[in-house]
CSV table of C-alpha atoms and ligand atoms in Angstrom, one decimal:
chain,number,residue,atom,x,y,z
A,279,MET,CA,100.8,86.7,78.4
A,280,SER,CA,97.3,87.1,77.0
A,281,VAL,CA,93.9,86.5,78.5
A,282,SER,CA,91.8,83.7,77.0
A,283,PRO,CA,88.8,85.0,75.0
A,284,PRO,CA,85.5,84.8,76.9
A,285,SER,CA,84.1,82.5,74.2
A,286,LEU,CA,86.3,79.7,75.4
A,287,LEU,CA,85.1,80.3,78.9
A,288,SER,CA,81.4,80.9,78.6
A,289,ALA,CA,80.6,77.6,80.3
A,290,THR,CA,83.0,78.2,83.2
A,291,PRO,CA,81.2,79.5,86.4
A,292,ARG,CA,82.6,82.7,87.7
A,293,ARG,CA,84.9,82.4,90.7
A,294,ARG,CA,83.6,84.1,93.8
A,295,TYR,CA,86.0,86.5,95.4
A,296,ALA,CA,85.9,88.4,98.7
A,297,ILE,CA,88.4,91.1,99.7
A,298,VAL,CA,89.4,92.0,103.3
A,299,GLY,CA,91.2,95.3,103.8
A,300,LEU,CA,89.7,98.1,101.7
A,301,GLY,CA,92.5,100.7,101.5
A,302,SER,CA,94.3,101.9,98.4
A,303,ARG,CA,95.8,98.5,97.3
A,304,ARG,CA,92.4,96.8,97.2
A,305,VAL,CA,91.4,99.0,94.3
A,306,LEU,CA,93.7,97.1,91.9
A,307,TYR,CA,91.9,93.8,92.7
A,308,GLN,CA,88.4,95.2,92.9
A,309,ASP,CA,88.7,96.9,89.5
A,310,GLY,CA,90.4,93.9,88.0
A,311,ILE,CA,87.6,91.6,89.2
A,312,GLU,CA,84.8,94.0,88.2
A,313,THR,CA,86.1,95.2,84.9
A,314,THR,CA,88.8,93.4,82.9
A,315,HIS,CA,88.1,90.0,84.5
A,316,ALA,CA,84.4,90.2,85.0
A,317,ALA,CA,83.8,87.3,82.6
A,318,TRP,CA,85.3,84.8,85.0
A,319,ALA,CA,85.4,86.6,88.4
A,320,GLU,CA,82.8,88.2,90.7
A,321,LEU,CA,83.2,90.2,93.9
A,322,VAL,CA,80.7,88.8,96.3
A,323,ALA,CA,81.8,90.4,99.6
A,324,VAL,CA,84.1,93.0,101.0
A,325,CYS,CA,85.3,93.4,104.6
A,326,ASP,CA,87.1,96.1,106.6
A,327,ALA,CA,87.5,97.3,110.2
A,328,ASN,CA,86.4,100.8,109.0
A,329,PRO,CA,82.7,101.2,108.0
A,330,GLY,CA,83.5,104.2,105.9
A,331,ARG,CA,86.0,102.4,103.6
A,332,LEU,CA,83.6,99.5,103.5
A,333,GLU,CA,81.0,101.8,101.9
A,334,HIS,CA,83.6,103.4,99.7
A,335,ALA,CA,84.4,100.0,98.2
A,336,ARG,CA,80.7,99.1,97.7
A,337,GLN,CA,80.1,102.4,95.9
A,338,ARG,CA,83.1,101.8,93.6
A,339,SER,CA,81.4,98.7,92.3
A,340,GLY,CA,78.6,100.9,91.0
A,341,LYS,CA,81.3,103.0,89.1
A,342,ASN,CA,82.7,99.7,87.7
A,343,GLY,CA,79.2,98.8,86.5
A,344,ALA,CA,79.0,95.8,88.9
A,345,PRO,CA,76.5,95.0,91.6
A,346,ALA,CA,77.6,96.1,95.0
A,347,PRO,CA,79.2,93.3,97.0
A,348,ALA,CA,77.8,92.5,100.5
A,349,GLY,CA,79.7,94.5,103.1
A,350,TYR,CA,80.9,93.1,106.5
A,351,LEU,CA,82.8,94.6,109.3
A,352,ALA,CA,86.0,92.9,110.5
A,353,ALA,CA,84.2,91.3,113.5
A,354,ASP,CA,81.8,89.5,111.0
A,355,PHE,CA,84.5,88.0,108.8
A,356,ASP,CA,83.7,84.4,109.6
A,357,ARG,CA,80.0,85.1,109.1
A,358,MET,CA,80.9,86.6,105.7
A,359,LEU,CA,82.6,83.4,104.7
A,360,ARG,CA,79.6,81.3,105.8
A,361,GLU,CA,77.0,83.5,104.1
A,362,ARG,CA,78.7,84.5,100.9
A,363,ARG,CA,80.8,81.4,100.4
A,364,PRO,CA,83.7,82.9,98.4
A,365,ASP,CA,86.0,80.6,96.5
A,366,VAL,CA,88.9,83.0,97.1
A,367,VAL,CA,89.7,85.6,99.8
A,368,ILE,CA,92.0,88.4,98.9
A,369,VAL,CA,93.8,89.8,101.9
A,370,THR,CA,94.9,93.5,101.6
A,371,THR,CA,94.8,94.6,105.2
A,372,SER,CA,97.9,96.0,107.0
A,373,ASP,CA,100.8,93.6,107.1
A,374,ALA,CA,100.7,92.3,110.6
A,375,THR,CA,97.1,91.2,110.3
A,376,HIS,CA,97.4,89.1,107.1
A,377,HIS,CA,98.0,85.8,108.9
A,378,ASP,CA,94.7,85.9,110.8
A,379,TYR,CA,92.6,86.3,107.7
A,380,LEU,CA,94.6,83.8,105.7
A,381,ILE,CA,94.4,81.1,108.3
A,382,ARG,CA,90.6,81.6,109.0
A,383,ALA,CA,89.8,81.7,105.3
A,384,MET,CA,91.8,78.5,104.5
A,385,GLU,CA,90.3,76.7,107.5
A,386,ALA,CA,86.8,77.7,106.0
A,387,GLY,CA,87.8,76.0,102.7
A,388,CYS,CA,88.7,79.1,100.7
A,389,ASP,CA,91.8,79.6,98.6
A,390,VAL,CA,93.6,82.8,99.6
A,391,ILE,CA,95.6,85.5,97.9
A,392,THR,CA,97.7,87.8,100.1
A,393,GLU,CA,99.5,91.0,99.4
A,394,LYS,CA,103.2,91.2,100.3
A,395,PRO,CA,104.7,90.8,102.8
A,396,MET,CA,102.9,87.5,103.6
A,397,THR,CA,103.3,88.4,107.3
A,398,THR,CA,105.7,90.1,109.7
A,399,ASP,CA,107.2,87.5,112.1
A,400,ALA,CA,108.5,83.9,112.1
A,401,GLU,CA,105.7,82.5,114.3
A,402,LYS,CA,103.0,83.9,112.0
A,403,CYS,CA,104.9,82.4,109.0
A,404,ARG,CA,104.8,79.0,110.6
A,405,GLN,CA,101.1,79.3,111.4
A,406,ILE,CA,100.3,80.2,107.7
A,407,VAL,CA,102.4,77.3,106.4
A,408,ALA,CA,100.9,74.9,108.8
A,409,ALA,CA,97.3,76.1,107.9
A,410,GLN,CA,98.1,75.6,104.2
A,411,ARG,CA,99.3,72.1,104.8
A,412,ARG,CA,96.4,71.2,107.1
A,413,THR,CA,93.8,72.5,104.6
A,414,GLY,CA,95.5,71.9,101.3
A,415,ARG,CA,94.1,75.2,100.0
A,416,SER,CA,96.0,77.4,97.6
A,417,CYS,CA,97.9,80.3,99.3
A,418,ARG,CA,99.2,82.8,96.8
A,419,VAL,CA,101.5,85.7,97.5
A,420,THR,CA,101.2,88.5,95.0
A,421,PHE,CA,104.8,89.4,94.2
A,422,ASN,CA,103.9,91.8,91.4
A,423,TYR,CA,107.6,92.9,91.0
A,424,ARG,CA,108.4,89.6,89.3
A,425,TYR,CA,106.0,90.5,86.5
A,426,SER,CA,107.7,93.8,85.6
A,427,PRO,CA,109.0,93.0,82.1
A,428,PRO,CA,112.7,94.0,82.6
A,429,ARG,CA,112.8,91.9,85.8
A,430,SER,CA,111.3,88.9,83.9
A,431,GLN,CA,114.0,89.6,81.2
A,432,VAL,CA,116.7,89.3,83.9
A,433,LYS,CA,115.2,86.0,84.9
A,434,GLU,CA,115.3,84.9,81.2
A,435,LEU,CA,118.9,85.9,80.8
A,436,LEU,CA,119.9,84.1,84.0
A,437,MET,CA,117.9,81.0,83.2
A,438,ASN,CA,119.6,80.9,79.8
A,439,GLY,CA,123.0,80.8,81.6
A,440,GLU,CA,124.2,84.0,79.8
A,441,ILE,CA,126.6,84.8,82.7
A,442,GLY,CA,127.0,81.2,83.9
A,443,GLU,CA,126.6,80.5,87.6
A,444,VAL,CA,125.8,83.5,89.7
A,445,LEU,CA,128.2,83.8,92.6
A,446,SER,CA,127.3,87.2,94.0
A,447,VAL,CA,124.7,89.9,93.6
A,448,ASP,CA,124.9,93.7,94.4
A,449,PHE,CA,121.4,95.2,94.8
A,450,HIS,CA,120.7,98.7,95.9
A,451,TRP,CA,117.2,100.1,96.2
A,452,LEU,CA,116.5,103.9,96.5
A,453,LEU,CA,113.3,105.4,97.6
A,454,ASN,CA,113.1,109.2,97.1
A,455,THR,CA,111.7,111.7,99.6
A,456,HIS,CA,108.2,111.6,98.0
A,457,HIS,CA,107.7,107.9,98.1
A,458,GLY,CA,110.1,107.0,100.9
A,459,ALA,CA,108.6,109.6,103.2
A,460,ASP,CA,105.2,107.9,102.8
A,461,TYR,CA,106.3,104.9,104.8
A,462,PHE,CA,106.8,107.2,107.8
A,463,ARG,CA,103.3,108.8,107.8
A,464,ARG,CA,101.1,105.9,109.0
A,465,TRP,CA,101.0,102.3,110.2
A,466,HIS,CA,104.1,101.3,108.2
A,467,ALA,CA,106.2,103.5,110.6
A,468,GLN,CA,105.6,101.0,113.5
A,469,LYS,CA,107.3,97.6,113.3
A,470,ARG,CA,104.4,96.0,115.1
A,471,HIS,CA,102.3,96.8,112.1
A,472,SER,CA,104.7,96.4,109.2
A,473,GLY,CA,107.8,94.7,110.4
A,474,GLY,CA,109.8,97.8,109.3
A,475,LEU,CA,111.2,98.3,105.8
A,476,PHE,CA,113.3,95.1,105.9
A,477,VAL,CA,110.0,93.3,105.9
A,478,HIS,CA,107.4,95.6,104.4
A,479,LYS,CA,109.4,96.9,101.5
A,480,ALA,CA,112.5,94.6,101.1
A,481,THR,CA,110.3,91.5,100.9
A,482,HIS,CA,109.8,92.5,97.2
A,483,HIS,CA,113.6,92.8,96.7
A,484,PHE,CA,114.5,89.7,98.6
A,485,ASP,CA,111.9,87.7,96.6
A,486,LEU,CA,113.3,89.0,93.4
A,487,VAL,CA,116.8,87.8,94.2
A,488,ASN,CA,115.5,84.5,95.6
A,489,TRP,CA,113.5,84.0,92.4
A,490,TRP,CA,116.2,85.3,90.0
A,491,LEU,CA,118.8,82.9,91.5
A,492,GLY,CA,116.4,80.0,92.1
A,493,ALA,CA,118.0,79.7,95.5
A,494,VAL,CA,117.0,79.5,99.2
A,495,PRO,CA,118.4,82.0,101.6
A,496,ARG,CA,120.3,80.7,104.6
A,497,ALA,CA,121.7,83.5,106.7
A,498,VAL,CA,121.7,87.3,107.1
A,499,LEU,CA,123.9,89.9,108.7
A,500,ALA,CA,122.2,93.4,108.8
A,501,THR,CA,122.8,96.9,109.7
A,502,GLY,CA,120.4,99.8,109.9
A,503,ARG,CA,119.2,102.9,111.7
A,504,ARG,CA,116.7,105.8,111.4
A,505,SER,CA,118.9,108.6,110.3
A,506,PHE,CA,116.7,111.0,108.2
A,507,TYR,CA,113.1,110.8,109.3
A,508,THR,CA,113.9,112.0,112.9
A,509,PRO,CA,112.9,114.8,115.2
A,510,ASP,CA,116.4,116.2,114.9
A,511,MET,CA,116.2,116.3,111.1
A,512,ALA,CA,113.0,118.4,111.4
A,513,ARG,CA,115.0,120.9,113.4
A,514,ARG,CA,118.0,120.7,111.0
A,515,ARG,CA,115.6,121.6,108.2
A,516,GLY,CA,114.6,124.8,110.1
A,517,LEU,CA,111.3,123.6,111.4
A,518,GLY,CA,110.1,124.1,115.0
A,519,GLY,CA,108.5,120.6,114.9
A,520,PRO,CA,108.1,117.7,114.7
A,521,HIS,CA,104.3,118.0,115.0
A,522,GLN,CA,101.6,115.3,115.1
A,523,ARG,CA,100.2,115.5,111.6
A,524,CYS,CA,100.1,117.7,108.5
A,525,ARG,CA,96.4,118.6,108.9
A,526,THR,CA,97.0,120.4,112.2
A,527,CYS,CA,100.6,121.4,111.6
A,528,PRO,CA,101.4,125.1,112.1
A,529,GLU,CA,104.4,124.9,109.7
A,530,THR,CA,102.9,123.5,106.5
A,531,ALA,CA,104.1,126.4,104.4
A,532,ARG,CA,107.7,125.7,105.4
A,533,CYS,CA,107.7,121.9,105.3
A,534,SER,CA,108.4,120.2,101.9
A,535,PHE,CA,106.9,117.0,103.3
A,536,PHE,CA,103.5,118.5,103.8
A,537,LEU,CA,100.7,116.2,102.5
A,538,ASP,CA,97.4,118.0,101.9
A,539,LEU,CA,94.7,115.4,102.4
A,540,GLU,CA,91.9,117.9,101.9
A,541,SER,CA,93.0,118.9,98.4
A,542,ASN,CA,93.5,115.4,97.2
A,543,PRO,CA,90.2,113.8,96.2
A,544,LEU,CA,91.5,110.2,96.4
A,545,LEU,CA,93.2,110.5,99.7
A,546,LYS,CA,90.3,112.5,101.1
A,547,ALA,CA,87.7,109.9,100.0
A,548,LEU,CA,89.7,106.9,101.2
A,549,TYR,CA,91.2,108.2,104.5
A,550,LEU,CA,90.3,111.7,105.7
A,551,ASP,CA,86.6,111.2,105.4
A,552,HIS,CA,86.6,108.1,107.5
A,553,GLU,CA,89.2,108.8,110.2
A,554,SER,CA,86.5,109.5,112.8
A,555,HIS,CA,85.8,105.7,112.8
A,556,ASP,CA,89.3,104.5,113.7
A,557,GLY,CA,91.7,107.4,114.1
A,558,TYR,CA,93.7,106.3,111.1
A,559,TRP,CA,95.7,109.4,110.1
A,560,ARG,CA,97.1,109.2,106.6
A,561,ASP,CA,99.3,112.3,107.1
A,562,GLY,CA,101.3,111.7,110.3
A,563,CYS,CA,104.4,113.9,110.6
A,564,VAL,CA,107.4,112.0,109.1
A,565,PHE,CA,109.7,113.4,111.8
A,566,ARG,CA,107.6,112.4,114.9
A,567,PRO,CA,109.5,110.7,117.7
A,568,GLU,CA,107.4,107.5,118.0
A,569,ILE,CA,108.5,106.1,114.6
A,570,ASP,CA,110.4,102.9,115.2
A,571,ILE,CA,111.4,101.8,111.7
A,572,GLU,CA,114.8,102.3,110.0
A,573,ASP,CA,115.3,104.4,106.8
A,574,THR,CA,118.9,103.3,106.2
A,575,LEU,CA,119.4,99.6,105.8
A,576,GLY,CA,122.1,97.2,104.6
A,577,ALA,CA,122.3,93.4,104.6
A,578,LEU,CA,124.6,90.6,103.6
A,579,VAL,CA,122.6,87.4,102.7
A,580,THR,CA,124.0,84.0,102.0
A,581,TYR,CA,122.3,81.3,99.9
A,582,ASP,CA,122.2,77.6,99.8
A,583,THR,CA,124.0,77.7,96.4
A,584,GLY,CA,126.9,79.6,98.1
A,585,ALA,CA,125.9,82.9,96.3
A,586,THR,CA,125.9,86.1,98.3
A,587,LEU,CA,123.7,89.2,98.2
A,588,THR,CA,124.9,92.6,99.2
A,589,TYR,CA,121.8,94.7,99.6
A,590,SER,CA,120.9,98.3,100.7
A,591,LEU,CA,117.7,100.3,101.0
A,592,ASN,CA,117.6,104.0,101.6
A,593,ALA,CA,114.3,105.8,102.0
A,594,PHE,CA,115.5,109.4,101.5
A,595,SER,CA,117.3,109.3,98.2
A,596,ALA,CA,117.5,112.1,95.5
A,597,TRP,CA,116.1,109.7,92.9
A,598,GLU,CA,113.9,106.6,93.0
A,599,GLY,CA,114.8,103.3,91.5
A,600,TYR,CA,117.5,100.6,91.8
A,601,THR,CA,120.7,99.1,90.5
A,602,VAL,CA,121.4,95.4,90.5
A,603,ALA,CA,124.4,93.5,89.2
A,604,PHE,CA,125.0,89.8,89.0
A,605,ASN,CA,128.5,88.5,89.0
A,606,GLY,CA,128.6,85.1,87.2
A,607,THR,CA,131.2,82.6,86.2
A,608,LYS,CA,130.9,83.7,82.6
A,609,GLY,CA,130.3,87.5,83.0
A,610,ARG,CA,128.3,90.2,84.7
A,611,LEU,CA,124.7,91.3,84.1
A,612,GLU,CA,123.9,94.9,85.2
A,613,HIS,CA,120.4,96.3,85.4
A,614,SER,CA,119.1,99.6,86.6
A,615,VAL,CA,115.8,101.5,86.6
A,616,VAL,CA,114.9,105.1,87.4
A,617,GLU,CA,111.2,104.9,88.4
A,618,SER,CA,108.3,107.2,88.4
A,619,VAL,CA,106.5,107.4,91.7
A,620,TYR,CA,103.0,107.9,92.6
A,621,VAL,CA,102.1,108.8,96.2
A,622,ASP,CA,99.4,111.4,96.6
A,623,GLY,CA,97.8,111.4,93.2
A,624,ARG,CA,100.0,114.2,91.9
A,625,GLU,CA,103.6,113.4,92.7
A,626,THR,CA,106.0,112.1,90.1
A,627,VAL,CA,109.7,112.3,89.7
A,628,PRO,CA,111.6,113.3,86.6
A,629,GLY,CA,112.3,110.4,84.2
A,630,GLY,CA,110.8,107.1,85.1
A,631,GLU,CA,109.8,103.9,83.4
A,632,SER,CA,107.0,105.6,81.5
A,633,SER,CA,109.3,108.1,79.8
A,634,GLY,CA,111.5,105.3,78.5
A,635,GLY,CA,115.3,105.4,78.4
A,636,ASP,CA,115.6,105.0,82.2
A,637,VAL,CA,115.7,101.2,82.1
A,638,LYS,CA,119.1,99.8,81.4
A,639,LEU,CA,120.4,96.3,80.9
A,640,ARG,CA,124.0,95.5,80.1
A,641,LEU,CA,125.8,92.3,79.7
A,642,VAL,CA,129.6,92.1,80.1
A,643,PRO,CA,131.3,88.8,79.3
A,644,LEU,CA,134.4,87.8,81.2
A,645,ARG,CA,136.3,88.1,77.9
A,646,GLY,CA,135.2,90.5,75.1
A,647,ALA,CA,133.3,93.8,75.0
A,648,GLY,CA,130.1,94.5,77.0
A,649,TYR,CA,126.9,95.4,75.2
A,650,ASP,CA,123.5,96.9,76.1
A,651,LEU,CA,120.3,94.9,75.7
A,652,GLU,CA,116.9,96.4,74.6
A,653,PRO,CA,114.8,96.2,77.8
A,654,TRP,CA,111.4,94.5,77.7
A,655,SER,CA,108.6,96.9,78.5
A,656,ALA,CA,104.9,97.1,79.2
A,657,ALA,CA,102.4,99.9,80.2
A,658,GLY,CA,100.8,100.3,83.6
A,659,ALA,CA,101.5,100.5,87.3
A,660,HIS,CA,104.6,99.0,88.8
A,661,GLY,CA,106.3,98.9,85.3
A,662,GLY,CA,103.3,97.0,83.8
A,663,GLY,CA,103.7,94.3,86.5
A,664,ASP,CA,100.4,94.8,88.2
A,665,ARG,CA,98.3,94.2,85.0
A,666,LEU,CA,100.4,91.2,84.0
A,667,MET,CA,100.0,89.7,87.4
A,668,LEU,CA,96.2,90.1,87.4
A,669,GLU,CA,96.2,88.3,84.0
A,670,ASP,CA,98.1,85.5,85.8
A,671,ILE,CA,95.6,85.4,88.7
A,672,PHE,CA,92.0,85.7,87.4
A,673,PRO,CA,91.5,83.9,84.1
A,674,PRO,CA,90.7,80.2,84.5
A,675,ALA,CA,92.8,79.2,81.5
A,676,ARG,CA,96.3,80.6,81.7
A,677,PRO,CA,99.3,79.7,79.6
A,678,THR,CA,102.2,78.0,81.4
A,679,ASP,CA,104.6,80.5,82.7
A,680,LYS,CA,108.2,79.4,82.2
A,681,TYR,CA,109.4,82.0,84.7
A,682,LEU,CA,107.1,80.6,87.4
A,683,ARG,CA,106.0,84.0,88.6
A,684,ALA,CA,103.0,82.8,90.5
A,685,ALA,CA,104.3,82.6,94.1
A,686,ASP,CA,102.9,80.6,97.0
A,687,GLU,CA,103.5,80.6,100.7
A,688,ARG,CA,106.9,78.9,100.3
A,689,ALA,CA,108.3,81.9,98.4
A,690,GLY,CA,106.4,84.1,100.9
A,691,VAL,CA,108.3,82.5,103.7
A,692,CYS,CA,111.7,82.7,102.0
A,693,SER,CA,111.5,86.4,101.2
A,694,VAL,CA,110.0,87.6,104.4
A,695,MET,CA,112.2,85.5,106.6
A,696,ILE,CA,115.3,87.3,105.3
A,697,GLY,CA,113.7,90.6,106.5
A,698,ILE,CA,112.6,89.0,109.8
A,699,ALA,CA,116.1,87.6,110.4
A,700,ALA,CA,117.6,91.0,109.4
A,701,ASN,CA,115.5,92.6,112.1
A,702,HIS,CA,117.0,90.1,114.6
A,703,SER,CA,120.4,90.9,113.4
A,704,LEU,CA,119.8,94.6,113.9
A,705,LYS,CA,119.0,93.9,117.5
A,706,THR,CA,121.9,91.5,118.3
A,707,GLY,CA,124.6,92.7,115.8
A,708,ALA,CA,125.1,89.0,115.0
A,709,ARG,CA,124.7,87.0,111.8
A,710,VAL,CA,121.3,85.1,111.9
A,711,GLU,CA,120.6,81.7,110.5
A,712,LEU,CA,117.1,81.7,109.1
A,713,ALA,CA,116.5,78.1,110.1
A,714,ASP,CA,117.1,79.1,113.8
A,715,LEU,CA,114.0,81.3,113.6
A,716,PHE,CA,111.8,79.3,111.3
A,717,GLY,CA,113.0,75.8,111.0
A,718,GLU,CA,114.0,74.4,107.6
A,719,LEU,CA,112.8,76.8,105.0
A,720,PRO,CA,110.5,75.3,102.3
A,721,ALA,CA,112.2,75.4,98.9
A,722,PRO,CA,109.9,77.4,96.7
A,723,GLU,CA,108.4,76.4,93.3
A,724,TYR,CA,111.4,77.9,91.4
A,725,SER,CA,114.0,75.8,93.3
A,726,PRO,CA,115.7,72.9,91.6
A,727,VAL,CA,114.0,70.6,94.1
A,728,PRO,CA,110.8,72.4,95.4
A,729,ALA,CA,109.7,71.3,98.9
A,730,PRO,CA,106.6,69.1,99.0
A,731,ARG,CA,103.8,71.0,100.6
A,732,ALA,CA,102.8,68.1,102.9
A,733,ALA,CA,105.4,68.2,105.7
A,734,LEU,CA,105.3,70.7,108.5
A,735,PRO,CA,108.4,72.8,109.1
A,736,ALA,CA,110.9,71.3,111.5
A,737,PRO,CA,110.8,72.4,115.1
A,738,LEU,CA,112.4,75.6,116.2
A,739,ARG,CA,116.0,75.4,117.4
A,740,VAL,CA,115.7,78.7,119.3
A,741,GLY,CA,112.7,80.6,120.6
B,980,LIG,N1,102.5,94.8,96.0
B,980,LIG,C1,102.6,96.1,96.1
B,980,LIG,O1,103.2,96.8,95.3
B,980,LIG,C2,101.8,96.8,97.2
B,980,LIG,C3,101.5,98.2,97.1
B,980,LIG,C4,100.8,98.8,98.1
B,980,LIG,C5,100.4,98.0,99.2
B,980,LIG,N2,100.7,96.7,99.3
B,980,LIG,C6,100.3,95.9,100.4
B,980,LIG,O2,98.9,95.9,100.4
B,980,LIG,C7,98.4,95.8,101.8
B,980,LIG,C8,97.4,97.0,102.0
B,980,LIG,O3,98.1,98.2,101.8
B,980,LIG,P1,97.4,99.6,101.6
B,980,LIG,O4,98.4,100.6,101.1
B,980,LIG,O5,96.1,99.4,100.8
B,980,LIG,O6,97.0,100.0,103.1
B,980,LIG,P2,95.8,100.9,103.6
B,980,LIG,O7,96.1,101.3,105.0
B,980,LIG,O8,95.4,101.9,102.6
B,980,LIG,O9,94.6,99.8,103.7
B,980,LIG,C9,94.5,98.8,104.6
B,980,LIG,C10,93.0,98.6,105.0
B,980,LIG,O10,92.9,97.5,105.9
B,980,LIG,C11,92.0,97.8,106.9
B,980,LIG,N3,92.4,97.1,108.1
B,980,LIG,C12,93.5,97.2,108.8
B,980,LIG,N4,93.5,96.3,109.8
B,980,LIG,C13,92.4,95.5,109.6
B,980,LIG,C14,91.9,94.4,110.3
B,980,LIG,N5,92.5,93.8,111.3
B,980,LIG,N6,90.7,93.9,109.8
B,980,LIG,C15,90.1,94.4,108.8
B,980,LIG,N7,90.5,95.5,108.1
B,980,LIG,C16,91.7,96.0,108.5
B,980,LIG,C17,92.1,99.3,107.0
B,980,LIG,O11,91.0,99.9,107.6
B,980,LIG,C18,92.3,99.8,105.6
B,980,LIG,O12,91.1,100.0,105.0
B,980,LIG,C19,99.6,95.9,102.7
B,980,LIG,O13,99.9,94.6,103.1
B,980,LIG,C20,100.7,96.4,101.8
B,980,LIG,O14,102.0,96.0,102.1
B,980,LIG,C21,101.4,96.1,98.2
């Protein structure tokens, strides 16, 4: 995909953007608007609960060579919409707060773009879908994983029917103890903020499978527990802890999970320097007792097509990446990636997408010899996916995407509801029908018959 040249677009007024939630993920959008896409986009306002990060974002505009956007504290979000009149609001706050800003922005006449997961529970999902249908505004969910070239290549192969009808999928995601541990340091470690890894992290993976198959999930049976990031594991590793946080920990020299905020300019400028405003610690002890999310997860998902997904997520693996295999009526498609990981500005793991050779694609027909395929590739974060996604968001003239990678709230619901239902299944031990929590799921844009975006979801069958 290529961005249209500015000459074609000189008469097009720039779209006015506001961003709410000014942590690390915001930087991707701010830099995209203020640099690569400045010909057709401008950042007119930024908003955050933390005045320090608000100022950090405004100063970054100067480094980008752009005028500083107007800054608003969270309590003034509605005033920001009135005064700055953005066309689009980008929501990059913590997960459980997305719905509030999405709904208020759509009600004020703005289009919205939200980071994944769209939200964290079924009721918030319903509220977002209802607001979209009431207002008719565009609600986009940024599933950047779809844009990673080898994952688009998998879509291409499946669309072309290379292995026939997909009957089952085996998908196993591994987070190593650099990246995986990071979900246990801050707000992600509490389900009330993140929905746990079934929602916060697996929303990417469930969306990929939904989109790859072009299918709508129906039911989930899940298992999971916190087995590694526990107080007991700290002791088994020879520590006297757990303690509260790395900054005040008496055992930093002996703990391989020590995160030094002071010596990392990025983390210091974004978090440490502003924690007096809100008590947001970026370096909570990964073994502390109050963590309530799982690190070891498994799920069986069934689809409207009859296909099944066997899924696992482990957050303490020796390497980072994934394996996925599709079993079809004409053969099997296998794909695996060993990823590089960026957590604190220094950490990487050996290998990784950037080093090449760690992305594999293999097609095995039912009859005849299997063969390896040359993986598609691109440079940049998240396997090149972030850059390609921005090129699909900001320019006014975009080529038609045959993979339909631009996702809206329907795909947001379908992915996040698997994780929400999985959390219910963890509590009850029972298989959970997604419709019992949400009502009939809206078939996303990639489905054979996408749901019209006019009808409200059916009433709940259970509370
Ligand atoms: N697609 C991806 O690959 C990807 C990667 C990282 C993060 N994310 C998502 O991006 C979002 C932000 O993640 P992050 O890592 O930047 O988190 P972060 O904690 O660094 O930043 C969140 C920001 O939101 C602010 N905030 C929190 N609650 C708020 C509220 N109610 N009102 C206003 N501001 C509030 C915080 O002060 C902070 O500045 C999350 O939803 C996360 O899941 C997606």
